[in-house]
Short mmCIF file of C-alpha atoms and ligand atoms in Angstrom, two decimals:
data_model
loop_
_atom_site.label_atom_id
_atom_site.label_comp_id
_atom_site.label_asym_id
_atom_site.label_seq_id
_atom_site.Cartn_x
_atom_site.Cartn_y
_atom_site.Cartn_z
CA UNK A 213 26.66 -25.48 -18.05
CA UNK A 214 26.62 -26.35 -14.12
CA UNK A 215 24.63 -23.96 -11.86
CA UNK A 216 25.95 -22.00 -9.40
CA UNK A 217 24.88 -22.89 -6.15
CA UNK A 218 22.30 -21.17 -3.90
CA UNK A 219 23.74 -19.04 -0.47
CA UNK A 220 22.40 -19.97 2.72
CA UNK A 221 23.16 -16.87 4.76
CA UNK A 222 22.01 -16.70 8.44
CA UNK A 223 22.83 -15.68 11.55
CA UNK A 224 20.51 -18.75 13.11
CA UNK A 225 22.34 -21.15 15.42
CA UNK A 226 24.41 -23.83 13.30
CA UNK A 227 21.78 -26.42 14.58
CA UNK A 228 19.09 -24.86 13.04
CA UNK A 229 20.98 -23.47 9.89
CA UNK A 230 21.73 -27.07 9.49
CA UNK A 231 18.08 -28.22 9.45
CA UNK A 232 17.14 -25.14 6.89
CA UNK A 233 20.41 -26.55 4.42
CA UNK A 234 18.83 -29.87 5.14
CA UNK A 235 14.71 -29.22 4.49
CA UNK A 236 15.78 -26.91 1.38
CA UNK A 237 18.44 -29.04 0.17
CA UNK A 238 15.17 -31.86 0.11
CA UNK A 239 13.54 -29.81 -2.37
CA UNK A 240 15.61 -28.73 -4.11
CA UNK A 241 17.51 -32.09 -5.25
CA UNK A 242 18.87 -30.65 -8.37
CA UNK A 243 20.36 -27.26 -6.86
CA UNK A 244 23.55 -26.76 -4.39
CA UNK A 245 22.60 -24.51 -1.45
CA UNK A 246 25.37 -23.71 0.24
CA UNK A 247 26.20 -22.06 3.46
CA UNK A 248 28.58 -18.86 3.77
CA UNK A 249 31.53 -21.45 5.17
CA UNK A 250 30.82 -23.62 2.89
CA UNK A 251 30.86 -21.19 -0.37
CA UNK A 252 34.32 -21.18 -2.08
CA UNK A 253 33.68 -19.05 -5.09
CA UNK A 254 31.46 -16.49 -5.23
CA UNK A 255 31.59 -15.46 -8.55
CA UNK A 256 28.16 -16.56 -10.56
CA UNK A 257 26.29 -17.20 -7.30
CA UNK A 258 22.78 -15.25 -8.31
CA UNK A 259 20.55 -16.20 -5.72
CA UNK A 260 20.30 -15.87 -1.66
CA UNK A 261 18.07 -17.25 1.35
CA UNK A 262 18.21 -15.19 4.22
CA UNK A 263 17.80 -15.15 7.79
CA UNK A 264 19.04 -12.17 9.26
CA UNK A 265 22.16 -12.38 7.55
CA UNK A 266 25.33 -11.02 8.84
CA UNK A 267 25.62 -7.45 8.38
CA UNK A 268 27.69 -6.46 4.59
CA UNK A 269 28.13 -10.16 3.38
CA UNK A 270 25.54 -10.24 0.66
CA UNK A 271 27.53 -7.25 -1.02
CA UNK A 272 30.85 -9.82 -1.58
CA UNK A 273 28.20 -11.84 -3.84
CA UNK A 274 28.81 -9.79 -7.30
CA UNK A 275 26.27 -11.80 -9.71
CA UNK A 276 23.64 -11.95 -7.22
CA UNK A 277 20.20 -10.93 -8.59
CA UNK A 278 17.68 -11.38 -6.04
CA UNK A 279 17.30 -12.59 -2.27
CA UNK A 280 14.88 -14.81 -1.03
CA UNK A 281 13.82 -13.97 2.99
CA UNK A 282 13.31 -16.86 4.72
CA UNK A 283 10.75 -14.65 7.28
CA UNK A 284 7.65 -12.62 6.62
CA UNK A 285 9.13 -10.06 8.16
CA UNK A 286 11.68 -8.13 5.88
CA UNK A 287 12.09 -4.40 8.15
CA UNK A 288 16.08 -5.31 9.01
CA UNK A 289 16.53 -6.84 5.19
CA UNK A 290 14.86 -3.74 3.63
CA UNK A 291 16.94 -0.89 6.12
CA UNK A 292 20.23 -2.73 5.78
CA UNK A 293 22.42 -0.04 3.88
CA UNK A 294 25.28 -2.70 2.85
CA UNK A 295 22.77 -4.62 0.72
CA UNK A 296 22.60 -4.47 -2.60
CA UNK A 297 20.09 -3.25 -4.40
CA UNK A 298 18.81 -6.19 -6.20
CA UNK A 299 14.83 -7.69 -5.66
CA UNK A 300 14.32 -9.03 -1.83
CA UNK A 301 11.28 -11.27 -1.49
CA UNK A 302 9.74 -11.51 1.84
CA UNK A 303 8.01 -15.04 2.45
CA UNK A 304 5.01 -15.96 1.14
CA UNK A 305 3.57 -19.34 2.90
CA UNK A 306 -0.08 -20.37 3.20
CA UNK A 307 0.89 -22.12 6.34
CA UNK A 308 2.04 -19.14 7.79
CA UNK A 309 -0.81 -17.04 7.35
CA UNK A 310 -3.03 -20.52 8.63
CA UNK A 311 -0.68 -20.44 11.88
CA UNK A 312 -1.48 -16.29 12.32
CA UNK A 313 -5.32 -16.84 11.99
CA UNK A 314 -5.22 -19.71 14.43
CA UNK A 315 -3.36 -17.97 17.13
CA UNK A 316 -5.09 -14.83 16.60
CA UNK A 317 -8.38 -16.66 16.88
CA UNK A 318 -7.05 -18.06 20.08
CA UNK A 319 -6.34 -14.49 21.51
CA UNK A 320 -9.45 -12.95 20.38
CA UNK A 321 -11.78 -16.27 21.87
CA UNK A 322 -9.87 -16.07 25.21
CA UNK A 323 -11.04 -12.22 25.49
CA UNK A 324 -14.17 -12.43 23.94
CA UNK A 325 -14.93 -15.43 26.64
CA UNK A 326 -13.09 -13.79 29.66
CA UNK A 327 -10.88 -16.39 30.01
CA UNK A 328 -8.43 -13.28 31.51
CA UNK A 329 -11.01 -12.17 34.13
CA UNK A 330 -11.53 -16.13 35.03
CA UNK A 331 -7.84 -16.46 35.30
CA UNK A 332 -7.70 -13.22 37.58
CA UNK A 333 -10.74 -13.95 39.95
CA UNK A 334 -9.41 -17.62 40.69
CA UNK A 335 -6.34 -16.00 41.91
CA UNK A 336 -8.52 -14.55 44.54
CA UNK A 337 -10.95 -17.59 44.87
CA UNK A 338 -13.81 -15.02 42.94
CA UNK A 339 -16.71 -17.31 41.51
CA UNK A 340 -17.95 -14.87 39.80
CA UNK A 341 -20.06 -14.75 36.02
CA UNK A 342 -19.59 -12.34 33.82
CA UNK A 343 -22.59 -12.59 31.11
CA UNK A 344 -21.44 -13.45 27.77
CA UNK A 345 -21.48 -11.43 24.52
CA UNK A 346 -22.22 -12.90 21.10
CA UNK A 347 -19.36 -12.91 18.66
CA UNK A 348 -21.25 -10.48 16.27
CA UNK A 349 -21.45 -7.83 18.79
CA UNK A 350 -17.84 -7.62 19.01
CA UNK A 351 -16.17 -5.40 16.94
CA UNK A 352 -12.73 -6.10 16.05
CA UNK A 353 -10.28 -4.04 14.07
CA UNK A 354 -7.43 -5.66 11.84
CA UNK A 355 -4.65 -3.43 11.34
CA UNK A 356 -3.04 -4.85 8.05
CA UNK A 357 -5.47 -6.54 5.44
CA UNK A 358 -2.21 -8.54 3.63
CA UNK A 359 -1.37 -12.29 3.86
CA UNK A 360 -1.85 -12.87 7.49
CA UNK A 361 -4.52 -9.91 8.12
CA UNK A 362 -6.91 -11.49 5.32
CA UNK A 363 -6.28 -15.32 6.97
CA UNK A 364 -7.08 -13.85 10.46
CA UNK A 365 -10.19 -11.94 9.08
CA UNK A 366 -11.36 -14.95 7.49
CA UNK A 367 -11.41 -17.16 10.56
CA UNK A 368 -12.68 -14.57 12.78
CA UNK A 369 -15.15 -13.61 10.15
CA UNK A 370 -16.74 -17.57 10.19
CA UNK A 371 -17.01 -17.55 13.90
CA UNK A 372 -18.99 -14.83 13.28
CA UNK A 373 -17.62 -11.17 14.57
CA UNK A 374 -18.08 -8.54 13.31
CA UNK A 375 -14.82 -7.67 10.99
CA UNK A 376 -13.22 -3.95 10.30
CA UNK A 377 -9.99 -3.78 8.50
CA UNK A 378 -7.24 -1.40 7.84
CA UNK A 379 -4.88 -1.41 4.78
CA UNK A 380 -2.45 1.26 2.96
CA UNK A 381 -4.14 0.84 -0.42
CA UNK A 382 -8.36 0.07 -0.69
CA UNK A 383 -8.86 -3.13 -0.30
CA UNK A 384 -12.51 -4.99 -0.82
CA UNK A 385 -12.82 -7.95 1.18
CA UNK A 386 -16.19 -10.43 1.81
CA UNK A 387 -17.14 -9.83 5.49
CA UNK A 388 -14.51 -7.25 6.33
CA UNK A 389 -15.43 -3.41 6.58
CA UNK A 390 -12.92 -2.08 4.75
CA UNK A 391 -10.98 1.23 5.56
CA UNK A 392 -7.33 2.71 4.21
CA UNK A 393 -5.64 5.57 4.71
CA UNK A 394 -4.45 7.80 7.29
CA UNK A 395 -8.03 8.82 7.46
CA UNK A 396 -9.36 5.35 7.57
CA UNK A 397 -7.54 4.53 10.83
CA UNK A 398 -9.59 6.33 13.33
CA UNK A 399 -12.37 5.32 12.03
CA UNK A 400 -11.32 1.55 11.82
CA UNK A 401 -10.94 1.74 15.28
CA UNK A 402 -13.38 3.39 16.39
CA UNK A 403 -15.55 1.47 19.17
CA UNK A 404 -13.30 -1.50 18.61
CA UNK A 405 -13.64 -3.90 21.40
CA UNK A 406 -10.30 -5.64 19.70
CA UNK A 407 -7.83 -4.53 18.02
CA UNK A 408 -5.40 -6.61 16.29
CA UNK A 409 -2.19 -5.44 14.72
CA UNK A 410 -0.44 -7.29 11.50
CA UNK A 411 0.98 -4.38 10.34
CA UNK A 412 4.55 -4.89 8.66
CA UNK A 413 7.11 -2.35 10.07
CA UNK A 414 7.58 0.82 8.25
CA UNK A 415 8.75 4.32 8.92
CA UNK A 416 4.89 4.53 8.97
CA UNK A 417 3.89 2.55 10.77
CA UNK A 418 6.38 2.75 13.87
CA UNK A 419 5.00 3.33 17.04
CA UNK A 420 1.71 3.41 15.93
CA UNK A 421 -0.12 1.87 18.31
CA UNK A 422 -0.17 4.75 21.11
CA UNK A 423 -2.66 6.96 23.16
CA UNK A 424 -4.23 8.58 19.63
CA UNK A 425 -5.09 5.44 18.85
CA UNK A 426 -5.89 3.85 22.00
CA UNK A 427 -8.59 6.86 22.73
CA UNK A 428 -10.74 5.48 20.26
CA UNK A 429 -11.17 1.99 21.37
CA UNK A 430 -14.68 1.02 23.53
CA UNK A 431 -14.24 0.19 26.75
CA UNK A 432 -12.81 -2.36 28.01
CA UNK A 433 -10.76 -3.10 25.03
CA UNK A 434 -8.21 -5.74 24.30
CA UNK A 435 -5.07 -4.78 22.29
CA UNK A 436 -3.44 -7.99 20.37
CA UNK A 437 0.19 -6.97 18.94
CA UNK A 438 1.64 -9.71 16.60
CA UNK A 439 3.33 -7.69 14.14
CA UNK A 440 6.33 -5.87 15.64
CA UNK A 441 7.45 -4.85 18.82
CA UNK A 442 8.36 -1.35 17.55
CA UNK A 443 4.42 -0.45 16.76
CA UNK A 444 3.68 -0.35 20.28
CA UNK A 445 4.46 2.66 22.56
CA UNK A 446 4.76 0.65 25.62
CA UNK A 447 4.23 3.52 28.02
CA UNK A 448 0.97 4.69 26.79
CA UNK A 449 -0.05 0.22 26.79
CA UNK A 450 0.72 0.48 30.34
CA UNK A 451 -0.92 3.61 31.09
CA UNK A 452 -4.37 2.80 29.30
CA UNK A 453 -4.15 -0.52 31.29
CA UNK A 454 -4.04 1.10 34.52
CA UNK A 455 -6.66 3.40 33.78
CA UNK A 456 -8.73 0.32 32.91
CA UNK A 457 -9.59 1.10 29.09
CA UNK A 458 -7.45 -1.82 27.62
CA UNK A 459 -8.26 -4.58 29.98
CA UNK A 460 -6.09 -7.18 28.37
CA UNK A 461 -3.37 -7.03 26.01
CA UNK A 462 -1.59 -10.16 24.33
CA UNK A 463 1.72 -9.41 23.06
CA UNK A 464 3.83 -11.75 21.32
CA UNK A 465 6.39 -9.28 19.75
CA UNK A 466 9.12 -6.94 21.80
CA UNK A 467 11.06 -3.90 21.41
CA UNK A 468 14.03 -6.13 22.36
CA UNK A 469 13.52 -10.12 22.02
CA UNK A 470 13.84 -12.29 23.79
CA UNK A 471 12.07 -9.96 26.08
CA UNK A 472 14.29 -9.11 29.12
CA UNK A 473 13.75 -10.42 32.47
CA UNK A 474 13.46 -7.22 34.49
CA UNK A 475 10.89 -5.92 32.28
CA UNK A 476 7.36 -4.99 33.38
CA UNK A 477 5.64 -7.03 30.65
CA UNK A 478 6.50 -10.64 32.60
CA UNK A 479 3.86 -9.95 35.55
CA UNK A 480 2.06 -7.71 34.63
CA UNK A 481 -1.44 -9.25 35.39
CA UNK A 482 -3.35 -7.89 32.39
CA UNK A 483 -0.64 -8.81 29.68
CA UNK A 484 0.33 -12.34 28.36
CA UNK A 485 3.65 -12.47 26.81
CA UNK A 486 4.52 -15.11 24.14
CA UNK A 487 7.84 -15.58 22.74
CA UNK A 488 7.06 -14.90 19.49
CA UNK A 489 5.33 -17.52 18.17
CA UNK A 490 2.76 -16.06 16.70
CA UNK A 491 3.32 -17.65 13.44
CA UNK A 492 6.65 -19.66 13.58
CA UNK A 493 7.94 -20.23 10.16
CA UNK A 494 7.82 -23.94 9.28
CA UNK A 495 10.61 -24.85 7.34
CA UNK A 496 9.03 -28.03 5.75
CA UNK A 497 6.41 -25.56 4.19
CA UNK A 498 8.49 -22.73 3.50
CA UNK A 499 11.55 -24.74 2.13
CA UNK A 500 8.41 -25.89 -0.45
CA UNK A 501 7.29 -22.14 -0.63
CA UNK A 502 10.93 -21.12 -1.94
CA UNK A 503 11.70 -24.25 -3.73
CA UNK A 504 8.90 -23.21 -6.50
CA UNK A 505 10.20 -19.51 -6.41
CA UNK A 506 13.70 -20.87 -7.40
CA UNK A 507 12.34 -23.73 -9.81
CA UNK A 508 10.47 -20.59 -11.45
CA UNK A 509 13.40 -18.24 -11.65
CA UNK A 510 15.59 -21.35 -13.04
CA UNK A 511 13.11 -22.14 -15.69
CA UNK A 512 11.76 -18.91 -16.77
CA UNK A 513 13.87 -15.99 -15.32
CA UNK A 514 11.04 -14.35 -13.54
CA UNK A 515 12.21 -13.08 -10.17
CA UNK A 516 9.32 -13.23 -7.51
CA UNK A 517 7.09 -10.36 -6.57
CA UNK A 518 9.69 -8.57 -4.27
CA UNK A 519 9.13 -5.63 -1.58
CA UNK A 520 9.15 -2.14 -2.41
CA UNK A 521 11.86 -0.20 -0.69
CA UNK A 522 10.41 2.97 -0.59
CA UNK A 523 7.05 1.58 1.30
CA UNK A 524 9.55 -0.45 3.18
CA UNK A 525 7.60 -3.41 2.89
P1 NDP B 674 1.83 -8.10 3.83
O1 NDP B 674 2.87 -7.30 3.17
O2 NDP B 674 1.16 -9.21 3.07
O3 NDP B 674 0.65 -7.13 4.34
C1 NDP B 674 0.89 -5.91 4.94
C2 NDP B 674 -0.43 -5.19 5.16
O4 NDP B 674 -0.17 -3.99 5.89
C3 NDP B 674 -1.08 -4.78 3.82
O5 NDP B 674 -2.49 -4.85 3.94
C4 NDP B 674 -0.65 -3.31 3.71
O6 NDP B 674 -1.52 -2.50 2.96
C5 NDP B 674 -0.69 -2.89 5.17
N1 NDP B 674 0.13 -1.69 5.38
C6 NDP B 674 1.46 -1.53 5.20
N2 NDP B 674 1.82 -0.26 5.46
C7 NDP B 674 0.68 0.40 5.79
C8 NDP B 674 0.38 1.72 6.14
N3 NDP B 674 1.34 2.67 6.19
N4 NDP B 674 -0.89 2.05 6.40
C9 NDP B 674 -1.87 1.11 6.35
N5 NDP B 674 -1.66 -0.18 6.01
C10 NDP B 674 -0.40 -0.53 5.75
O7 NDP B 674 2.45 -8.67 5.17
P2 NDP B 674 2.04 -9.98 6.00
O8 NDP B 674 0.58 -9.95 6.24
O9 NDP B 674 2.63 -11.20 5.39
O10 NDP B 674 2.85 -9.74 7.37
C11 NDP B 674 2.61 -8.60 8.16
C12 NDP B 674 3.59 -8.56 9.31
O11 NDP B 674 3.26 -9.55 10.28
C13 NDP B 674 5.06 -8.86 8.98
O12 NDP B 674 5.69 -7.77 8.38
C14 NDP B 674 5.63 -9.18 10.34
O13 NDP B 674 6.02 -7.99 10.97
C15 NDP B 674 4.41 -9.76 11.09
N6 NDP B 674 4.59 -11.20 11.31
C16 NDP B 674 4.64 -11.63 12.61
C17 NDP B 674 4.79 -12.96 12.89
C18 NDP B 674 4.79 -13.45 14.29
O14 NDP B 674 5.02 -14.64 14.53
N7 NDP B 674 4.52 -12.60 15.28
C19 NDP B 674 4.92 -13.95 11.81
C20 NDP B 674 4.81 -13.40 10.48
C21 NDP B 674 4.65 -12.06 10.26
P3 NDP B 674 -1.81 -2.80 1.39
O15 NDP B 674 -2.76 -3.98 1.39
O16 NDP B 674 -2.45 -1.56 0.90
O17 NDP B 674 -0.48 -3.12 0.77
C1 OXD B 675 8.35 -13.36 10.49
C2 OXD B 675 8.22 -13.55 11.93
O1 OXD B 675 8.44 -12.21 10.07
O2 OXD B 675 8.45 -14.67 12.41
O3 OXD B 675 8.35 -14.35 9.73
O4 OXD B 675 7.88 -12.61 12.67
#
C-alpha cells in the first residue's frame, strides 16, 4: 500500500519552509513531506512537523496520530486549544543541546572574566584591573537539569565551576549539586554568583525569575535568561540592576520577539540582548533527529516519547 505523505505545517517564511521540505525531504528519500498548499487529500495523513503552525489547521488532519515539533520549545504547541489531542514531541537534537552549552559557556566566561566591566570602563578610557576569581569559586545555578541544562552543566562543570542545579523531579548528576522542588529553588540559588535559566515554559514556571528569587543571589550577580522571555519579570531585572545586585544580565529571549525598538533592553548598559540565538535549530541535524523518529514509527509503530500536557512540557 503507498504511504501517506508527511505535513509540513509552518508559519516560517516560504524561503525557509522551503529549505526545511528540502533538508527533510533528503532524509527521508522514501517518504512524501508535503506542505499545507501542497496537501490535496488529507485523509490517511498520520504524521505532522511543526513550526508554529497556523492556528486550527492540524484539526482538518482526521488520521493524524502524532506531531513532530520542529523546536525545543513546545509552550504555544502544548496551549493551542484547536489541536488535537494526539502525542506532540518536542525536539530532541544533540546539536542543540551542544549549541546551548557553548553559548552559555560564552555568557558565563565573559562574566566570570569581566569582560562587561572592561567593555564599560573603556567607554570612559578606565584602565582599571579588577582581580580575577577562579572558576571553582563561582557558584552558578542551572535552572532546568533536562537536555540543554545537563549539556550546559557539563561544559561548565569541565572548566571547572562549581555546578548547582534545579529540576522538577530529583535528578543525580556527576558534578552538579542537585536540588528539585519548590523547596529546592531557594536554596539552588542561594549565593549564586550566576544564574542560568533553561527552564521550559509552564504555568509554573512563568515569571519566575523575579525579586523572590533575585534576593537570594550574592552580590554582584549575573542573571543569564535563555529559556523564555515570559520567566523574567522585567521590572524587578531592571530594578535589581539599578540597585547594583545583578551587575550584568544576558538575555537572549523576549516577552515579545523580535524585541521592539523602543524598549529599554537595547541600551541598557548592563544587559546584552541577542536575538535569540541561543541555540538555533539546525535543520541538517534536526531533519536527521526526526528522520529516525519517523523511520521508527514507520517500522515499528512506536510513537516518540511525547510531552505531557498537564506539566505542559
Ligand atoms: P527538557 O524538557 O529536556 O528539560 C526541562 C527541564 O526543566 C527538566 O529538568 C525539568 O525537570 C525542568 N522543569 C520543568 N518544569 C519545572 C518546574 N516546575 N520546576 C522545576 N524544574 C522544572 O527541555 P530542554 O532542556 O530541551 O529545553 C528547555 C527550554 O529551553 C525549552 O523549553 C525552551 O524554552 C528553551 N530553549 C531555548 C533556546 C534558545 O535558543 N534560547 C533553544 C532551545 C530551547 P525534570 O528533569 O524533573 O523533568
Ligand atoms: C526552541 C528555540 O525552542 O529555538 O527550539 O527556542
Amino acid at each position: 500500500m503507498q504511504k501517506a505523505p508527511i505535513l509540513l505545517a509552518t508559519r516560517l517564511s516560504p524561503k525557509v519552509e522551503a529549505q526545511w521540505q528540502k533538508n527533510l525531504q533528503a532524509m527521508m528519500p522514501e517518504e512524501n513531506i508535503l506542505t499545507l498548499n501542497q496537501i490535496q487529500v488529507r485523509r490517511g495523513i498520520e504524521m505532522a512537523l511543526v513550526a508554529n503552525p497556523p492556528s486550527g489547521v492540524l484539526g482538518d488532519f482526521p488520521d493524524l496520530k502524532w506531531i513532530q515539533s520542529l523546536w525545543a520549545g513546545v509552550e504555544n504547541l502544548l496551549t493551542d486549544k484547536t489541536l488535537p489531542e494526539i502525542p506532540i514531541c518536542r525536539l530532541i537534537d544533540p546539536d542543540l543541546a551542544q549549541a546551548m552549552a557553548e553559548t552559555v559557556t560564552a555568557a558565563v566566561m565573559a562574566f566570570h572574566r569581566d569582560f562587561d566591566l572592561y567593555k564599560s570602563q573603556q567607554q570612559q578610557k578606565s584602565w582599571l584591573q579588577h582581580p580575577p576569581v577562579f572558576a571553582r569559586n563561582r557558584h552558578v545555578t542551572i535552572l532546568g537539569l533536562g537536555e540543554m541544562g545537563r549539556a550546559s552543566a557539563a561544559m561548565l562543570a569541565a572548566l571547572g565551576f562549581s555546578i548547582h542545579g534545579w529540576s522538577r523531579s530529583p535528578q543525580n548528576l556527576q558534578d552538579v549539586t542537585c536540588y528539585h522542588g519548590e523547596d529546592g529553588l531557594r536554596q539552588s540559588v542561594d549565593q549564586a554568583n550566576i544564574l542560568v535559566n533553561l527552564l521550559p515554559l509552564t504555568e509554573q514556571t512563568y515569571a519566575i525569575l523575579n525579586r523572590d528569587i533575585f534576593q537570594h543571589l550574592a552580590p554582584d550577580a549575573c542573571l543569564i535568561n535563555f529559556g523564555r522571555g515570559a520567566h523574567l519579570v522585567e521590572d524587578d531585572l531592571l530594578d535589581y540592576l539599578e540597585q547594583g545586585k545583578i551587575r550584568h544580565a544576558f538575555l537572549d529571549v523576549f516577552a515579545k520577539e523580535p524585541l521592539p525598538i523602543e524598549h529599554l533592553f537595547w541600551s541598557h548598559p548592563k544587559i546584552t540582548v541577542f536575538p535569540h540565538i541561543a541555540a538555533m535549530t539546525n535543520p541538517v541535524s534536526a531533519s536527521k533527529v526526526i528522520a529516525q523518529n519517523i523511520y521508527r514509527y514507520r517500522q515499528t509503530g512506536v510513537i516518540p516519547v511525547s510531552c505531557n500536557r498537564v506539566l505542559g512540557y
